[in-house]
XYZ file of C-alpha atoms in Angstrom:
383
model
C 76.658 86.273 93.817
C 77.086 82.619 96.143
C 80.476 80.723 96.455
C 81.233 77.793 98.181
C 84.827 78.003 99.444
C 86.311 74.350 99.710
C 89.227 74.034 101.848
C 90.373 70.638 103.762
C 91.052 72.458 106.785
C 90.194 76.162 108.412
C 90.094 78.507 110.868
C 91.256 78.526 113.736
C 93.583 75.279 112.630
C 96.215 78.111 111.812
C 98.936 75.745 112.603
C 98.536 74.298 109.416
C 100.177 77.695 107.895
C 100.061 80.294 105.935
C 97.722 79.092 103.208
C 94.830 78.812 105.980
C 95.608 81.911 107.195
C 95.438 83.962 103.745
C 92.190 82.088 102.839
C 90.536 83.040 105.793
C 91.696 86.385 105.402
C 90.455 86.524 101.615
C 87.209 85.289 102.611
C 86.488 88.054 105.341
C 87.270 90.669 102.834
C 85.448 89.299 100.249
C 81.893 88.927 102.595
C 82.852 92.625 103.117
C 83.068 93.476 99.310
C 79.674 92.105 98.778
C 79.783 88.452 98.091
C 77.930 85.742 99.968
C 80.975 83.208 101.013
C 80.414 79.853 102.565
C 83.428 77.684 103.215
C 82.791 73.648 103.401
C 85.725 72.259 105.482
C 86.934 69.105 107.921
C 88.134 69.354 111.190
C 91.388 69.009 110.385
C 93.723 70.319 112.673
C 91.000 71.413 115.244
C 90.840 71.159 118.829
C 88.372 68.426 120.445
C 86.357 71.072 122.155
C 86.038 72.935 118.726
C 85.286 69.730 117.077
C 82.249 68.822 119.167
C 81.139 72.050 119.136
C 81.177 72.539 115.187
C 79.492 69.068 114.925
C 75.794 70.954 115.631
C 76.155 72.736 111.881
C 76.816 75.587 110.482
C 78.895 77.965 112.383
C 78.847 81.756 112.341
C 83.081 82.546 111.765
C 83.716 86.649 111.710
C 81.059 87.560 108.885
C 80.895 83.762 107.016
C 79.388 80.891 107.700
C 81.745 77.481 107.678
C 80.249 73.851 107.956
C 82.772 71.537 109.586
C 82.748 67.930 108.554
C 84.401 64.899 110.128
C 87.106 62.851 108.168
C 88.707 59.789 108.630
C 92.867 58.514 108.349
C 95.795 60.317 107.138
C 94.806 64.063 108.303
C 96.231 66.137 105.041
C 94.327 63.677 103.196
C 90.645 64.364 104.827
C 89.009 61.087 103.403
C 85.428 61.585 104.426
C 82.141 60.630 103.262
C 79.989 63.347 105.026
C 81.856 65.626 103.143
C 81.492 63.670 99.777
C 77.643 63.738 100.841
C 77.322 67.260 101.568
C 79.044 68.408 98.295
C 76.011 66.186 96.524
C 73.706 67.908 98.599
C 75.281 71.985 98.356
C 77.001 72.229 95.583
C 73.844 72.711 93.316
C 72.757 75.262 95.245
C 76.016 77.976 94.572
C 76.992 79.986 91.207
C 80.734 79.168 91.442
C 82.883 76.775 93.968
C 86.293 77.962 95.176
C 88.634 75.028 96.071
C 91.830 75.335 97.811
C 94.437 72.838 97.689
C 95.192 69.658 95.159
C 96.549 66.295 97.219
C 93.271 66.308 99.311
C 89.783 64.210 99.201
C 87.866 67.098 99.488
C 89.411 68.924 96.371
C 88.460 65.680 94.523
C 85.325 65.715 95.774
C 84.029 68.824 95.025
C 85.425 69.442 91.714
C 83.767 65.652 91.040
C 80.140 67.371 91.696
C 80.858 70.749 90.646
C 81.446 68.928 87.040
C 78.615 66.662 87.334
C 76.266 69.775 88.149
C 77.756 71.934 85.711
C 79.284 74.522 88.339
C 81.916 76.557 87.317
C 84.722 76.023 89.825
C 88.452 77.569 90.103
C 91.197 75.841 91.690
C 93.903 77.169 94.172
C 96.901 75.123 93.995
C 98.716 77.073 97.136
C 101.705 75.930 95.125
C 101.916 72.454 95.865
C 102.731 71.951 91.868
C 105.763 73.457 92.139
C 108.590 70.667 90.310
C 110.036 71.217 94.231
C 107.386 70.585 96.270
C 106.173 67.917 94.033
C 109.310 65.844 94.876
C 109.477 67.203 98.438
C 107.565 64.087 99.761
C 105.468 60.935 98.840
C 106.356 61.795 94.728
C 104.975 58.283 93.409
C 102.279 58.494 95.092
C 101.976 62.185 94.050
C 102.773 61.549 90.356
C 100.206 58.338 90.760
C 97.135 60.230 92.055
C 98.395 63.565 89.620
C 97.669 61.069 86.431
C 94.941 58.917 87.992
C 92.398 62.248 89.486
C 94.571 65.389 89.852
C 94.761 65.959 86.066
C 91.363 65.091 84.986
C 90.066 67.544 87.419
C 92.472 70.474 86.897
C 92.274 70.250 82.749
C 87.585 71.070 83.535
C 88.633 73.672 85.962
C 87.393 77.063 84.366
C 90.499 78.897 86.002
C 93.547 78.079 88.313
C 94.806 80.929 90.543
C 98.421 80.934 91.789
C 99.991 83.657 93.773
C 103.047 84.526 92.216
C 104.112 84.665 88.580
C 106.986 82.425 89.752
C 104.154 79.295 90.737
C 102.155 80.122 87.434
C 105.332 79.585 85.394
C 106.640 76.640 87.157
C 103.782 74.828 87.905
C 102.520 74.983 84.376
C 105.753 74.163 82.509
C 106.465 71.287 85.030
C 102.433 69.649 84.307
C 102.142 70.939 81.035
C 99.368 72.462 82.390
C 96.902 74.141 79.713
C 94.083 75.650 81.864
C 93.848 79.037 82.218
C 95.085 80.564 85.228
C 95.368 84.055 87.065
C 98.097 85.550 89.261
C 96.254 86.955 92.367
C 98.418 87.342 95.608
C 97.756 86.610 99.017
C 96.982 89.819 101.101
C 97.389 91.201 104.467
C 95.102 93.303 106.873
C 97.679 96.864 106.777
C 95.671 97.400 110.218
C 97.104 94.617 111.972
C 100.591 95.960 111.476
C 100.190 99.702 112.118
C 100.521 99.561 116.289
C 104.159 99.058 117.038
C 103.142 95.586 119.007
C 104.197 94.325 122.674
C 107.799 95.353 123.167
C 110.248 92.458 124.120
C 112.460 93.262 126.586
C 116.221 92.419 125.896
C 116.460 92.459 122.421
C 119.777 93.139 121.213
C 120.356 95.864 118.112
C 120.579 95.827 115.228
C 119.248 92.383 114.273
C 118.678 90.178 111.653
C 115.224 88.154 111.526
C 113.895 85.205 110.305
C 110.342 84.511 110.988
C 108.626 80.698 110.417
C 109.039 77.122 110.564
C 112.418 75.419 111.515
C 112.262 73.126 108.733
C 115.156 71.691 106.340
C 113.428 73.241 103.196
C 114.023 76.800 105.111
C 118.248 76.222 104.543
C 118.896 77.726 108.466
C 121.953 76.541 108.390
C 122.892 78.218 105.073
C 121.911 81.757 106.936
C 123.606 80.790 110.783
C 126.839 79.513 108.430
C 126.749 83.383 106.388
C 126.337 85.035 109.998
C 129.262 83.520 111.399
C 131.222 84.312 108.759
C 130.419 87.737 108.257
C 131.993 87.810 111.629
C 130.211 91.326 112.516
C 129.786 91.908 116.430
C 127.733 94.801 116.177
C 125.083 92.403 114.796
C 122.682 89.607 116.026
C 120.374 87.171 114.736
C 117.087 86.570 115.818
C 115.422 83.181 114.742
C 111.795 82.930 115.319
C 109.808 79.609 115.575
C 109.308 76.321 117.534
C 112.698 74.655 117.937
C 111.638 72.004 120.054
C 111.878 69.835 116.427
C 114.633 67.636 115.132
C 115.914 70.275 112.539
C 115.516 72.825 115.513
C 117.859 71.054 117.436
C 119.961 70.751 114.751
C 120.291 74.133 114.390
C 121.024 75.126 118.245
C 123.894 72.375 118.121
C 125.469 74.359 115.086
C 125.057 77.863 116.783
C 126.703 76.337 119.862
C 129.360 74.546 117.337
C 130.450 77.679 115.917
C 129.941 79.537 119.767
C 127.823 82.186 118.160
C 125.154 81.667 121.043
C 125.905 85.178 122.267
C 125.064 86.877 119.035
C 122.103 83.917 117.384
C 119.027 83.764 119.311
C 116.239 81.479 119.342
C 112.890 82.961 120.643
C 110.548 80.190 120.198
C 107.140 80.751 117.802
C 106.143 84.242 118.372
C 102.542 85.771 117.622
C 100.442 88.882 117.046
C 102.052 91.515 119.080
C 105.345 89.994 119.906
C 105.829 88.819 115.695
C 104.875 92.335 115.009
C 107.158 94.112 117.385
C 110.078 91.704 116.079
C 109.443 92.150 112.397
C 109.288 96.445 113.420
C 112.780 96.506 114.896
C 114.568 94.141 112.543
C 117.434 95.854 110.267
C 116.827 93.003 108.022
C 114.445 89.917 107.353
C 116.065 86.872 105.518
C 114.324 83.842 104.339
C 116.886 81.497 102.465
C 114.320 79.188 101.576
C 114.813 76.367 98.717
C 111.237 76.523 98.090
C 108.794 78.955 98.875
C 105.565 79.054 97.084
C 104.840 82.529 98.396
C 106.574 84.002 101.107
C 103.655 85.547 103.563
C 106.778 86.678 106.124
C 107.722 88.236 103.187
C 105.081 90.437 102.928
C 104.603 90.392 106.476
C 108.124 92.436 107.356
C 107.996 94.386 104.172
C 104.927 95.638 105.264
C 106.413 96.761 109.057
C 109.064 98.592 106.494
C 111.900 95.932 106.739
C 114.291 95.389 103.786
C 114.212 91.938 102.708
C 117.149 89.163 102.047
C 115.338 86.001 100.029
C 116.509 83.523 97.674
C 115.622 82.934 94.289
C 113.245 80.022 95.008
C 110.970 82.559 97.132
C 107.745 83.088 95.193
C 107.594 86.312 95.359
C 111.401 87.306 94.197
C 111.169 88.865 91.485
C 108.516 91.142 92.730
C 111.103 92.038 95.112
C 113.888 92.222 92.919
C 111.725 94.579 90.298
C 110.491 97.055 93.385
C 113.977 97.504 95.190
C 112.170 96.079 98.140
C 115.496 93.723 99.105
C 117.813 91.682 97.858
C 117.392 88.178 95.795
C 120.841 85.959 96.274
C 121.115 82.116 95.263
C 121.296 79.399 97.024
C 125.096 79.049 97.606
C 127.005 80.463 101.021
C 128.428 83.607 98.822
C 125.508 84.508 97.556
C 123.884 84.968 100.486
C 126.621 86.757 102.528
C 126.883 89.196 99.643
C 123.138 89.813 99.790
C 123.650 90.452 103.597
C 126.279 92.535 103.531
C 124.822 94.691 101.044
C 122.397 96.243 103.966
C 125.122 95.722 106.936
C 127.723 98.179 105.034
C 125.363 100.850 104.076
C 122.040 102.120 106.305
C 121.232 104.728 103.831
C 120.273 101.728 101.048
C 118.694 100.029 103.922
C 116.104 102.789 104.736
C 115.921 103.538 101.136
C 114.629 99.555 100.423
C 112.888 99.397 103.648
C 110.749 102.275 102.069
C 110.377 100.731 98.741
C 109.255 97.374 100.405
C 106.124 99.128 102.350
C 105.219 101.081 99.532
C 105.670 97.445 97.475
C 102.868 95.858 100.167
C 100.316 99.108 100.318
C 100.151 98.906 96.459
C 100.314 95.052 95.640
C 99.249 93.092 98.885
C 96.593 95.182 100.699
C 93.745 93.165 101.294
C 91.251 95.370 100.346
C 92.964 95.274 96.925
C 93.249 91.683 96.828
C 89.696 90.845 97.648
C 88.651 93.306 95.097
C 90.680 91.548 92.284
C 89.024 88.336 93.501
C 85.571 89.366 92.909
C 85.876 90.871 89.554
C 87.709 87.284 88.716
C 84.595 85.636 89.937
C 82.326 87.776 88.020
C 84.140 87.507 84.650
C 84.112 83.877 85.615
C 80.225 84.126 86.012
C 79.485 86.890 82.929
């Protein structure tokens, strides 16, 4: 089975966030499972030295091939004449086309030629069709683009792939989508989280943890205020993410205004061993996001045996609640405070939920199992 995965940007452009990383991991394990995967993408998000090397044609990236093509204009639209021509040349050679993204030229070009060649294709929207995400930026442009282009190629798709039941329900209802759809979550490599990680000295314990972008959609002001009002001197809060942003500076100013500099700490961005160390030794992970398609950081925390407190706007909140892997709160100050205090007051309950969290990841999000489910979907589409 030959699959062409079309995505606007790809490894190693990890600054574009979770969907890119989870797609790269999925393709690694699909290849291990016997699927012949090639990736067609643009050079968006890549360093100049990498772009130069990639201009020589197909690149071997881990265990699969990737073709990076130049683009022009806005980096999150990725308009590219070479990409369009390459779709015309390549798509007829594959059994199935897997497209990631919605608001990109790459998506339109791949869907156009898949229809022309009568090739089956599926689309992974990756959360951008949520009502909140739809309205987040450039709402009128998105609405016009959807009616001119997106609706047509989504209607002709053989399948839509969502990562949570919440995304499936809200996206389909919001846009009255009738295309068949399936839910397969993002996966995590449990081998990555088995090691204890590189020790970070001078950590104050016990501590609550947030890991991710410092962006207004994450509602960190709500978390800082809740932690301040709980006023428990035994606990600390670590906020891990690049704070050299307008919102990051606002949050630092808020901490200073509350006089909480001795209990709330900004670590900056953390990766690899340092990140896993923070997860593994956290008392609790918190994500009070206003909108979150999936919540990969939640899965990472649970994989490390850390229970979670997340808002009901995080995509996997239903699964977390159903498996008692954490507490789900509404986007109000009192609801978040109650959720935090549930664990801060009861370490035995915290440990029970920690075990449930780890078990949930092993059963539902382990990448080997996730890739087998995706492979089965591919086979069903082609049967």
